[in-house]
Each structure stands twice: as C-alpha cells, then as structure tokens.
Amino acid sequence: MSKTVVIYHSGYGHTKTVAEHVARGAEAQIIAIDAQGEIAEADWDALNAADAIIFGTPTYMGNVSWQFKKFADATSKVWFTRGWQDKVFGGFTNSASPNGDKQVALITLQTLASQHGGIWVSLGVSPSNTKAATADDPNNLGGSVGLLARSPADAGADEVHKGDLETAARYGRRVAGIAARLRH
C-alpha cells in the first residue's frame, strides 16, 4: 500500500470539501495550509514520507491562492535536495466560475510537481459533454490535466456539485492506485 498525502489551501471551505473527497478516494492523509500559508513541521515529515502528493487550491485571480504559493515557495528547500524526486503527484482546483482560469492554476501545480522531478497523474475521466450532461455528472467541467471543481459564489461549502465530488473521489483513487503500482 502506498502512502498518499493531500495538501490544500481553502479560503471559504469549498476547496476543503473537495480535498476531503479526494482524500477519501485515495485513503490519504490530509494537510491544510493555514490562513498564513503555513504547515507544521510534522506535515513536512508526512510529505517527505509520502509516495504520492496531491496538491489542492482555489483558483483566485487566475492562479493558486497566495497561501498555496507561499507553501510552494517553501518547498524549494526540498527541491534543493531532490527530496521529492520520482514521487507521484496530482492536483485539483476549485473556483466559482465554470472556467475561471482554473487551467492556469492546474498548470502551476503540474509545474511545481515537475520542478520536483515528480510524475504527474492526469484526471483520466472522460468529460461529460453531451446536451444531457449536468453538474451531477463526473467531470462535467471537462478537465484532463487534473481535477476541476466549481462552487458557485453564493453556495455554501456543503453545496459543491455532486459530479465534482464524485470526480474528486475517483481522482484520489487514481493517483493512489498509480503510486501503489509504481511502488512495486
């Protein structure tokens, strides 16, 4: 069995809800980046010991939150020693709009993983792109690089679309499953 860690920042609770579903699917430990962009020393130990790391962030102003960026910048200490070389990585983002420049945030997460010498896992779920498709369908936003989720601005954290949460659990299982296969 591989060890997977989901590390995320959530400003209003919506991305936390998505992170919890990703973690459930991956049977992963979950780490929250706090409002100051910090994590505990024990959290760094968990990340260093993980076989797979799944990044999560809301998309703010077309990219990751500043709190996630602060965490990403702090990983340069690990980068310098190549401590995360060959780990499996994945990522997800959430915003209020169907697009909201989420792809830019995902590419930022993918680039961070690549700088660490990691192996990025794509979503692997076909898009629900027919006329009959709804927000309750898996991958209704049509992502491929990683998980895209949408939480309307006037929705509570408990109102993340059902299809996005199902996709989150599937993606968590996919990342953890690939990490387990590569470990053997």
Coordinates of N, CA, C and O in Angstrom, one line a residue:
M1 N 0.8 -1.2 0.0 CA 0.0 0.0 0.0 C 0.9 1.2 0.0 O 1.8 1.3 0.8
S2 N 0.6 2.2 -0.8 CA 1.3 3.4 -0.9 C 0.7 4.4 0.1 O -0.4 4.4 0.5
K3 N 1.5 5.4 0.4 CA 1.1 6.5 1.3 C 0.9 7.7 0.5 O 1.8 8.2 -0.2
T4 N -0.3 8.3 0.5 CA -0.7 9.4 -0.2 C -1.1 10.5 0.8 O -1.7 10.3 1.8
V5 N -0.6 11.8 0.4 CA -1.0 12.9 1.2 C -1.7 14.0 0.3 O -1.2 14.3 -0.8
V6 N -2.8 14.5 0.8 CA -3.5 15.6 0.1 C -3.1 16.8 0.9 O -3.4 16.9 2.1
I7 N -2.5 17.8 0.2 CA -2.2 19.1 0.9 C -2.9 20.2 0.1 O -2.8 20.3 -1.1
Y8 N -3.7 21.0 0.8 CA -4.5 22.0 0.2 C -4.6 23.3 1.0 O -4.4 23.3 2.2
H9 N -5.0 24.3 0.3 CA -5.5 25.6 1.0 C -6.9 25.8 0.6 O -7.3 25.5 -0.6
S10 N -7.7 26.2 1.5 CA -9.1 26.6 1.2 C -9.5 27.9 1.9 O -9.3 28.0 3.1
G11 N -10.0 28.8 1.2 CA -10.3 30.1 1.7 C -11.7 30.2 2.4 O -11.8 30.8 3.4
Y12 N -12.6 29.5 1.9 CA -14.0 29.6 2.3 C -14.6 28.2 2.7 O -15.8 28.1 2.9
G13 N -13.9 27.1 2.6 CA -14.4 25.8 2.9 C -14.7 25.0 1.7 O -14.8 23.7 1.8
H14 N -14.9 25.5 0.5 CA -15.3 24.8 -0.7 C -14.2 23.8 -1.1 O -14.4 22.7 -1.4
T15 N -13.0 24.4 -1.2 CA -11.9 23.5 -1.6 C -11.6 22.5 -0.5 O -11.1 21.4 -0.9
K16 N -11.8 22.8 0.7 CA -11.7 21.8 1.8 C -12.6 20.6 1.5 O -12.2 19.4 1.7
T17 N -13.8 20.9 1.2 CA -14.8 19.8 0.9 C -14.3 18.9 -0.3 O -14.4 17.7 -0.2
V18 N -13.8 19.6 -1.3 CA -13.2 18.8 -2.4 C -12.0 18.0 -2.0 O -11.9 16.8 -2.3
A19 N -11.1 18.6 -1.2 CA -9.9 17.9 -0.6 C -10.3 16.7 0.2 O -9.7 15.6 0.1
E20 N -11.4 16.8 1.0 CA -11.8 15.6 1.8 C -12.3 14.5 0.9 O -12.0 13.3 1.2
H21 N -12.9 14.8 -0.2 CA -13.4 13.7 -1.2 C -12.2 13.1 -1.9 O -12.1 11.9 -2.1
V22 N -11.2 13.9 -2.3 CA -10.0 13.4 -2.9 C -9.3 12.5 -1.9 O -8.9 11.4 -2.3
A23 N -9.2 12.9 -0.7 CA -8.5 12.1 0.4 C -9.2 10.8 0.6 O -8.6 9.8 0.8
R24 N -10.6 10.9 0.7 CA -11.4 9.7 0.9 C -11.1 8.7 -0.3 O -10.9 7.5 0.0
G25 N -11.1 9.1 -1.5 CA -10.8 8.3 -2.6 C -9.4 7.7 -2.6 O -9.2 6.5 -3.0
A26 N -8.5 8.4 -2.1 CA -7.1 8.0 -2.1 C -6.7 7.3 -0.8 O -5.6 6.8 -0.6
E27 N -7.6 7.3 0.2 CA -7.3 6.8 1.5 C -6.1 7.5 2.0 O -5.1 6.9 2.5
A28 N -6.1 8.8 1.9 CA -4.9 9.7 2.2 C -5.0 10.4 3.4 O -6.1 10.7 3.9
Q29 N -3.8 10.8 3.9 CA -3.7 11.8 5.0 C -4.0 13.1 4.4 O -3.7 13.4 3.2
I30 N -4.6 14.0 5.1 CA -4.9 15.3 4.6 C -4.3 16.4 5.5 O -4.2 16.3 6.7
I31 N -3.7 17.4 4.8 CA -3.0 18.5 5.5 C -3.6 19.8 4.9 O -3.6 20.0 3.7
A32 N -4.0 20.7 5.8 CA -4.5 22.0 5.4 C -3.4 23.0 5.6 O -2.7 23.1 6.6
I33 N -3.2 23.8 4.6 CA -2.3 25.0 4.7 C -3.1 26.1 5.3 O -4.3 26.4 4.9
D34 N -2.6 26.7 6.4 CA -3.4 27.7 7.2 C -3.5 29.0 6.5 O -3.0 29.2 5.4
A35 N -4.2 29.9 7.1 CA -4.5 31.2 6.5 C -3.3 32.1 6.3 O -3.3 33.1 5.6
Q36 N -2.2 31.7 7.0 CA -0.9 32.4 6.8 C 0.0 31.7 5.8 O 1.2 32.0 5.6
G37 N -0.5 30.6 5.2 CA 0.3 29.9 4.2 C 1.3 28.9 4.9 O 2.3 28.6 4.2
E38 N 1.0 28.5 6.1 CA 2.0 27.7 6.8 C 1.4 26.3 7.1 O 0.2 26.1 7.1
I39 N 2.4 25.3 7.3 CA 2.0 24.0 7.8 C 3.0 23.7 8.9 O 4.1 24.3 9.0
A40 N 2.7 22.7 9.7 CA 3.5 22.3 10.8 C 4.7 21.4 10.3 O 4.7 20.9 9.2
E41 N 5.7 21.4 11.2 CA 6.9 20.6 10.9 C 6.6 19.1 10.6 O 7.1 18.5 9.7
A42 N 5.6 18.6 11.4 CA 5.2 17.2 11.2 C 4.5 17.0 9.9 O 4.6 15.9 9.3
D43 N 3.9 18.0 9.3 CA 3.3 18.0 8.0 C 4.4 17.8 6.9 O 4.2 17.1 6.0
W44 N 5.5 18.5 7.1 CA 6.6 18.4 6.2 C 7.2 16.9 6.2 O 7.5 16.4 5.2
D45 N 7.2 16.4 7.4 CA 7.7 15.0 7.6 C 6.7 14.0 6.8 O 7.2 13.1 6.1
A46 N 5.4 14.3 6.9 CA 4.4 13.4 6.2 C 4.6 13.5 4.7 O 4.6 12.5 4.0
L47 N 4.8 14.8 4.2 CA 5.0 15.0 2.8 C 6.3 14.3 2.3 O 6.3 13.6 1.2
N48 N 7.3 14.4 3.1 CA 8.6 13.7 2.7 C 8.5 12.2 2.7 O 9.2 11.6 1.9
A49 N 7.7 11.7 3.5 CA 7.5 10.2 3.6 C 6.5 9.7 2.6 O 6.4 8.4 2.4
A50 N 5.7 10.5 2.0 CA 4.7 10.1 1.1 C 5.2 9.5 -0.2 O 6.3 9.9 -0.7
D51 N 4.4 8.6 -0.8 CA 4.7 8.1 -2.1 C 4.1 9.0 -3.2 O 4.5 9.1 -4.3
A52 N 2.9 9.6 -2.8 CA 2.2 10.5 -3.7 C 1.7 11.7 -2.9 O 1.3 11.6 -1.7
I53 N 1.7 12.8 -3.6 CA 1.3 14.1 -3.0 C 0.2 14.7 -4.0 O 0.5 14.8 -5.2
I54 N -0.9 15.0 -3.5 CA -1.9 15.7 -4.3 C -2.1 17.1 -3.8 O -2.5 17.3 -2.6
F55 N -1.8 18.1 -4.6 CA -2.0 19.5 -4.3 C -3.4 20.0 -4.6 O -4.0 19.6 -5.6
G56 N -3.9 20.9 -3.7 CA -5.2 21.5 -3.9 C -5.2 22.9 -3.5 O -4.7 23.3 -2.5
T57 N -5.9 23.7 -4.3 CA -6.0 25.2 -4.1 C -7.2 25.7 -4.8 O -7.6 25.3 -5.8
P58 N -7.8 26.8 -4.2 CA -8.8 27.5 -5.0 C -8.1 28.3 -6.1 O -6.8 28.5 -6.0
T59 N -8.8 28.6 -7.1 CA -8.2 29.5 -8.2 C -8.7 30.9 -7.8 O -9.9 31.2 -7.8
Y60 N -7.7 31.8 -7.5 CA -8.0 33.2 -7.2 C -7.3 34.0 -8.2 O -6.1 33.8 -8.5
M61 N -8.0 34.9 -8.8 CA -7.4 35.9 -9.8 C -6.6 35.2 -10.8 O -5.5 35.6 -11.2
G62 N -7.0 34.0 -11.3 CA -6.4 33.3 -12.4 C -5.2 32.4 -12.0 O -4.5 31.9 -12.9
N63 N -5.0 32.1 -10.7 CA -3.9 31.3 -10.3 C -4.2 30.7 -8.9 O -5.3 30.9 -8.4
V64 N -3.2 30.1 -8.3 CA -3.3 29.5 -7.0 C -3.4 30.6 -6.0 O -3.0 31.8 -6.2
S65 N -4.0 30.3 -4.8 CA -4.1 31.3 -3.7 C -2.7 31.7 -3.2 O -1.7 30.9 -3.4
W66 N -2.5 32.9 -2.7 CA -1.2 33.3 -2.2 C -0.7 32.3 -1.1 O 0.5 32.1 -0.9
Q67 N -1.7 31.8 -0.3 CA -1.3 30.8 0.8 C -0.6 29.6 0.2 O 0.4 29.1 0.7
F68 N -1.3 29.1 -0.9 CA -0.7 27.9 -1.6 C 0.7 28.3 -2.2 O 1.6 27.5 -2.1
K69 N 0.8 29.4 -2.8 CA 2.0 29.9 -3.4 C 3.1 30.0 -2.3 O 4.3 29.6 -2.6
K70 N 2.8 30.5 -1.1 CA 3.8 30.6 -0.1 C 4.3 29.2 0.3 O 5.5 29.0 0.4
F71 N 3.4 28.2 0.4 CA 3.8 26.8 0.6 C 4.7 26.3 -0.5 O 5.7 25.7 -0.3
A72 N 4.2 26.6 -1.7 CA 5.0 26.1 -2.9 C 6.4 26.7 -2.9 O 7.4 25.9 -3.1
D73 N 6.6 27.9 -2.6 CA 7.9 28.6 -2.5 C 8.7 27.9 -1.4 O 9.9 27.7 -1.5
A74 N 8.1 27.5 -0.3 CA 8.8 26.9 0.8 C 9.3 25.5 0.5 O 10.2 25.0 1.1
T75 N 8.7 24.9 -0.6 CA 9.2 23.6 -1.0 C 10.6 23.6 -1.7 O 11.1 22.6 -2.0
S76 N 11.1 24.8 -1.9 CA 12.4 25.0 -2.5 C 13.5 24.3 -1.7 O 14.5 23.8 -2.2
K77 N 13.3 24.2 -0.4 CA 14.3 23.5 0.5 C 14.3 22.0 0.1 O 15.4 21.5 0.1
V78 N 13.1 21.5 -0.1 CA 13.1 20.1 -0.5 C 13.6 19.9 -2.0 O 14.3 19.0 -2.3
W79 N 13.3 20.9 -2.8 CA 13.7 20.8 -4.2 C 15.3 20.8 -4.3 O 15.8 20.0 -5.1
F80 N 15.9 21.6 -3.4 CA 17.3 21.7 -3.4 C 18.0 20.4 -3.2 O 19.1 20.1 -3.8
T81 N 17.4 19.5 -2.4 CA 18.0 18.2 -2.1 C 17.4 17.1 -2.9 O 17.7 15.9 -2.8
R82 N 16.4 17.4 -3.8 CA 15.7 16.5 -4.7 C 14.9 15.5 -3.8 O 14.8 14.3 -4.2
G83 N 14.4 15.9 -2.7 CA 13.7 15.1 -1.8 C 12.4 14.5 -2.3 O 12.0 13.5 -1.7
W84 N 11.8 15.1 -3.3 CA 10.5 14.6 -3.8 C 10.7 14.0 -5.2 O 9.7 13.7 -5.9
Q85 N 11.9 13.8 -5.6 CA 12.2 13.2 -6.9 C 11.5 11.9 -7.1 O 11.5 11.0 -6.1
D86 N 10.8 11.7 -8.2 CA 10.1 10.4 -8.5 C 8.9 10.1 -7.7 O 8.3 9.0 -7.8
K87 N 8.4 11.1 -6.9 CA 7.1 10.9 -6.2 C 6.0 11.1 -7.3 O 6.2 11.7 -8.3
V88 N 4.9 10.5 -7.0 CA 3.7 10.7 -7.8 C 2.9 11.9 -7.4 O 2.8 12.1 -6.1
F89 N 2.5 12.7 -8.3 CA 1.8 14.0 -7.9 C 0.4 14.1 -8.7 O 0.3 13.6 -9.8
G90 N -0.5 14.8 -8.1 CA -1.7 15.2 -8.8 C -2.1 16.5 -8.2 O -1.5 17.0 -7.3
G91 N -3.2 17.0 -8.8 CA -3.6 18.3 -8.3 C -5.1 18.7 -8.7 O -5.6 18.1 -9.6
F92 N -5.7 19.6 -7.9 CA -7.0 20.0 -8.1 C -7.2 21.4 -7.8 O -6.4 22.0 -7.0
T93 N -8.2 22.0 -8.4 CA -8.5 23.4 -8.1 C -10.0 23.6 -8.1 O -10.8 22.9 -8.7
N94 N -10.5 24.7 -7.5 CA -11.9 25.0 -7.4 C -12.1 26.5 -7.5 O -11.3 27.3 -7.0
S95 N -13.1 26.9 -8.2 CA -13.5 28.3 -8.3 C -15.0 28.4 -8.5 O -15.6 27.4 -8.8
A96 N -15.5 29.6 -8.5 CA -16.9 29.9 -8.6 C -17.4 29.8 -10.1 O -18.5 29.4 -10.3
S97 N -16.6 30.1 -11.0 CA -17.0 30.1 -12.4 C -16.7 28.7 -13.1 O -15.8 28.0 -12.6
P98 N -17.4 28.4 -14.1 CA -17.2 27.1 -14.8 C -15.7 27.1 -15.3 O -15.1 26.0 -15.3
N99 N -15.2 28.2 -15.8 CA -13.8 28.2 -16.2 C -13.0 28.9 -15.2 O -12.2 28.3 -14.5
G100 N -13.1 30.2 -15.1 CA -12.4 31.0 -14.1 C -10.9 30.8 -14.1 O -10.3 31.0 -13.1
D101 N -10.4 30.5 -15.3 CA -8.9 30.3 -15.4 C -8.3 29.2 -14.5 O -7.2 29.3 -14.2
K102 N -9.2 28.2 -14.2 CA -8.7 27.1 -13.4 C -7.5 26.4 -14.1 O -6.7 25.8 -13.4
Q103 N -7.5 26.3 -15.4 CA -6.4 25.6 -16.1 C -5.1 26.2 -15.8 O -4.1 25.4 -15.6
V104 N -5.0 27.5 -15.6 CA -3.7 28.1 -15.2 C -3.3 27.6 -13.8 O -2.1 27.3 -13.6
A105 N -4.2 27.5 -12.9 CA -3.9 27.0 -11.6 C -3.4 25.6 -11.6 O -2.4 25.2 -11.0
L106 N -4.0 24.8 -12.4 CA -3.6 23.4 -12.6 C -2.2 23.3 -13.2 O -1.4 22.5 -12.8
I107 N -1.9 24.1 -14.2 CA -0.6 24.1 -14.8 C 0.4 24.5 -13.8 O 1.6 24.0 -13.8
T108 N 0.1 25.5 -12.9 CA 1.0 25.9 -11.8 C 1.3 24.7 -10.9 O 2.5 24.4 -10.6
L109 N 0.3 23.9 -10.6 CA 0.5 22.7 -9.7 C 1.4 21.7 -10.5 O 2.3 21.1 -9.9
Q110 N 1.0 21.4 -11.7 CA 1.8 20.5 -12.5 C 3.3 20.9 -12.7 O 4.2 20.1 -12.6
T111 N 3.5 22.2 -12.9 CA 4.9 22.7 -13.0 C 5.6 22.5 -11.7 O 6.8 22.1 -11.7
L112 N 5.0 22.8 -10.6 CA 5.6 22.6 -9.3 C 6.0 21.1 -9.1 O 7.2 20.8 -8.7
A113 N 5.1 20.2 -9.4 CA 5.5 18.8 -9.4 C 6.6 18.4 -10.3 O 7.5 17.7 -9.9
S114 N 6.6 19.0 -11.5 CA 7.7 18.7 -12.4 C 9.0 19.3 -12.0 O 10.1 18.7 -12.2
Q115 N 9.0 20.5 -11.3 CA 10.3 21.0 -10.8 C 10.9 20.1 -9.7 O 12.1 20.0 -9.6
H116 N 10.0 19.4 -9.0 CA 10.5 18.4 -8.0 C 10.9 17.1 -8.6 O 11.3 16.2 -7.9
G117 N 10.8 17.0 -10.0 CA 11.1 15.7 -10.6 C 10.1 14.6 -10.4 O 10.4 13.4 -10.5
G118 N 8.8 15.1 -10.2 CA 7.7 14.2 -9.9 C 7.1 13.6 -11.2 O 7.3 14.1 -12.3
I119 N 6.2 12.7 -11.0 CA 5.4 12.0 -12.0 C 4.0 12.5 -11.9 O 3.3 12.2 -10.9
W120 N 3.5 13.3 -12.8 CA 2.1 13.8 -12.7 C 1.1 12.9 -13.3 O 1.3 12.2 -14.3
V121 N 0.0 12.8 -12.6 CA -1.1 11.9 -12.9 C -2.3 12.8 -13.5 O -2.8 13.7 -12.7
S122 N -2.7 12.5 -14.7 CA -3.8 13.2 -15.3 C -5.1 12.7 -14.6 O -5.2 11.7 -13.9
L123 N -6.2 13.4 -15.0 CA -7.5 13.1 -14.4 C -8.0 11.7 -14.8 O -8.5 10.9 -14.0
G124 N -7.9 11.3 -16.1 CA -8.3 10.0 -16.5 C -9.8 9.7 -16.5 O -10.2 8.6 -16.4
V125 N -10.6 10.8 -16.5 CA -12.1 10.6 -16.5 C -12.6 11.3 -17.7 O -12.3 12.5 -17.9
S126 N -13.3 10.6 -18.6 CA -13.9 11.3 -19.8 C -14.8 12.4 -19.4 O -15.5 12.3 -18.4
P127 N -14.8 13.5 -20.2 CA -15.7 14.6 -19.9 C -17.2 14.2 -20.2 O -17.5 13.4 -21.0
S128 N -18.0 14.8 -19.3 CA -19.5 14.7 -19.6 C -19.9 15.9 -20.4 O -20.1 17.0 -19.9
N129 N -19.9 15.7 -21.7 CA -20.0 16.9 -22.6 C -21.2 16.7 -23.6 O -21.1 17.2 -24.7
T130 N -22.2 16.0 -23.2 CA -23.4 15.9 -24.0 C -24.5 16.9 -23.6 O -24.4 17.5 -22.6
K131 N -25.5 17.1 -24.4 CA -26.6 18.0 -24.1 C -27.3 17.6 -22.8 O -27.7 18.5 -22.1
A132 N -27.3 16.3 -22.5 CA -28.0 15.8 -21.3 C -27.1 15.9 -20.1 O -27.6 15.7 -19.0
A133 N -25.9 16.3 -20.2 CA -25.0 16.4 -19.0 C -25.4 17.4 -18.1 O -25.9 18.5 -18.5
T134 N -25.2 17.2 -16.8 CA -25.5 18.2 -15.7 C -24.3 18.2 -14.8 O -23.3 17.5 -14.9
A135 N -24.4 19.1 -13.8 CA -23.3 19.3 -12.8 C -23.2 18.1 -11.9 O -22.3 17.9 -11.1
D136 N -24.2 17.2 -11.9 CA -24.2 15.9 -11.2 C -23.3 14.9 -11.8 O -23.0 13.8 -11.2
D137 N -22.9 15.1 -13.1 CA -22.1 14.1 -13.8 C -20.6 14.2 -13.5 O -20.1 15.4 -13.3
P138 N -19.9 13.1 -13.5 CA -18.5 13.2 -13.3 C -17.8 14.0 -14.4 O -18.2 13.9 -15.6
N139 N -16.8 14.7 -14.1 CA -16.0 15.6 -15.0 C -16.9 16.4 -15.9 O -16.7 16.5 -17.1
N140 N -17.9 17.0 -15.3 CA -18.8 17.9 -16.1 C -18.1 19.2 -16.5 O -18.6 19.8 -17.4
L141 N -16.9 19.5 -16.0 CA -16.2 20.7 -16.4 C -15.2 20.3 -17.5 O -14.5 21.2 -18.1
G142 N -15.0 19.1 -17.8 CA -14.2 18.6 -18.9 C -12.7 18.8 -18.7 O -12.0 19.0 -19.7
G143 N -12.2 18.6 -17.5 CA -10.8 18.6 -17.3 C -10.0 17.4 -17.7 O -10.6 16.4 -18.0
S144 N -8.7 17.5 -17.9 CA -7.9 16.4 -18.2 C -6.5 16.4 -17.5 O -6.0 15.4 -17.1
V145 N -6.0 17.6 -17.3 CA -4.7 17.7 -16.6 C -4.8 17.3 -15.1 O -4.0 16.7 -14.6
G146 N -5.9 17.7 -14.5 CA -6.2 17.4 -13.1 C -7.7 17.6 -12.8 O -8.4 17.8 -13.8
L147 N -8.0 17.7 -11.6 CA -9.4 17.8 -11.2 C -9.8 19.3 -11.2 O -9.2 20.1 -10.5
L148 N -10.9 19.6 -11.9 CA -11.5 20.9 -11.8 C -12.8 20.8 -11.0 O -13.6 19.9 -11.3
A149 N -13.1 21.7 -10.1 CA -14.3 21.7 -9.4 C -14.9 23.2 -9.4 O -14.2 24.1 -9.5
R150 N -16.2 23.2 -9.3 CA -16.9 24.5 -9.3 C -17.8 24.6 -8.1 O -18.6 23.7 -7.8
S151 N -17.7 25.7 -7.4 CA -18.5 26.1 -6.3 C -19.1 27.5 -6.5 O -18.4 28.4 -6.3
P152 N -20.4 27.6 -6.9 CA -20.9 28.9 -7.2 C -20.7 29.8 -6.0 O -20.7 29.4 -4.8
A153 N -20.4 31.1 -6.3 CA -20.1 32.1 -5.3 C -21.1 32.2 -4.2 O -20.8 32.5 -3.0
D154 N -22.4 31.9 -4.5 CA -23.4 32.1 -3.4 C -23.8 30.7 -2.8 O -24.7 30.6 -2.1
A155 N -22.9 29.7 -3.0 CA -23.2 28.4 -2.5 C -22.3 28.1 -1.2 O -21.2 28.6 -1.2
G156 N -22.9 27.4 -0.3 CA -22.1 27.1 0.9 C -21.1 26.0 0.6 O -21.2 25.3 -0.4
A157 N -20.2 25.7 1.5 CA -19.2 24.7 1.3 C -19.8 23.3 1.2 O -19.2 22.4 0.7
D158 N -21.0 23.2 1.7 CA -21.7 21.9 1.6 C -22.5 21.7 0.3 O -23.2 20.7 0.1
E159 N -22.3 22.7 -0.6 CA -23.1 22.7 -1.9 C -22.2 22.5 -3.1 O -22.6 22.9 -4.2
V160 N -21.0 22.0 -2.9 CA -20.1 21.7 -4.1 C -20.9 20.7 -5.0 O -21.5 19.8 -4.5
H161 N -20.8 20.8 -6.3 CA -21.6 20.0 -7.2 C -21.2 18.5 -7.0 O -20.1 18.1 -6.8
K162 N -22.3 17.7 -7.0 CA -22.2 16.3 -6.8 C -21.2 15.6 -7.8 O -20.4 14.8 -7.4
G163 N -21.3 16.0 -9.0 CA -20.4 15.4 -10.0 C -18.9 15.7 -9.7 O -18.1 14.9 -10.0
D164 N -18.7 17.0 -9.2 CA -17.3 17.3 -8.9 C -16.8 16.5 -7.7 O -15.6 16.1 -7.7
L165 N -17.6 16.2 -6.8 CA -17.2 15.4 -5.6 C -17.0 14.0 -6.0 O -16.0 13.3 -5.5
E166 N -17.8 13.4 -6.9 CA -17.6 12.1 -7.4 C -16.3 12.0 -8.2 O -15.5 11.1 -8.0
T167 N -16.0 13.0 -9.0 CA -14.8 13.1 -9.8 C -13.6 13.2 -8.8 O -12.5 12.6 -9.0
A168 N -13.7 13.9 -7.7 CA -12.7 14.1 -6.7 C -12.3 12.7 -6.1 O -11.1 12.4 -6.0
A169 N -13.3 12.0 -5.7 CA -13.0 10.6 -5.2 C -12.4 9.7 -6.2 O -11.4 9.0 -5.9
R170 N -12.8 9.8 -7.4 CA -12.2 8.9 -8.5 C -10.8 9.3 -8.7 O -9.9 8.5 -8.9
Y171 N -10.5 10.6 -8.7 CA -9.1 11.1 -8.9 C -8.2 10.7 -7.8 O -7.1 10.2 -8.0
G172 N -8.7 10.8 -6.6 CA -7.9 10.3 -5.4 C -7.5 8.9 -5.6 O -6.4 8.5 -5.4
R173 N -8.5 8.1 -5.9 CA -8.2 6.6 -6.1 C -7.2 6.4 -7.2 O -6.3 5.6 -7.1
R174 N -7.3 7.2 -8.3 CA -6.4 7.0 -9.5 C -5.0 7.3 -9.1 O -4.1 6.6 -9.4
V175 N -4.8 8.5 -8.4 CA -3.4 8.9 -8.0 C -2.8 7.8 -7.1 O -1.7 7.4 -7.2
A176 N -3.6 7.5 -6.0 CA -3.1 6.5 -5.1 C -2.8 5.1 -5.7 O -1.8 4.5 -5.4
G177 N -3.7 4.7 -6.7 CA -3.5 3.5 -7.4 C -2.3 3.4 -8.2 O -1.5 2.4 -8.3
I178 N -2.0 4.5 -8.9 CA -0.8 4.6 -9.7 C 0.4 4.6 -8.9 O 1.4 3.9 -9.2
A179 N 0.4 5.3 -7.7 CA 1.5 5.3 -6.8 C 1.8 3.9 -6.3 O 3.0 3.5 -6.2
A180 N 0.7 3.2 -6.0 CA 0.9 1.8 -5.5 C 1.5 0.9 -6.5 O 2.4 0.1 -6.3
R181 N 1.1 1.0 -7.8 CA 1.6 0.2 -8.9 C 3.1 0.5 -9.1 O 3.9 -0.4 -9.4
L182 N 3.5 1.8 -9.0 CA 4.9 2.2 -9.3 C 5.8 1.8 -8.1 O 7.0 1.6 -8.3
R183 N 5.2 1.7 -7.0 CA 6.0 1.3 -5.8 C 6.5 -0.2 -5.8 O 7.4 -0.5 -5.2
H184 N 5.8 -1.0 -6.6 CA 6.1 -2.4 -6.6 C 7.1 -2.7 -7.8 O 7.2 -2.4 -8.8

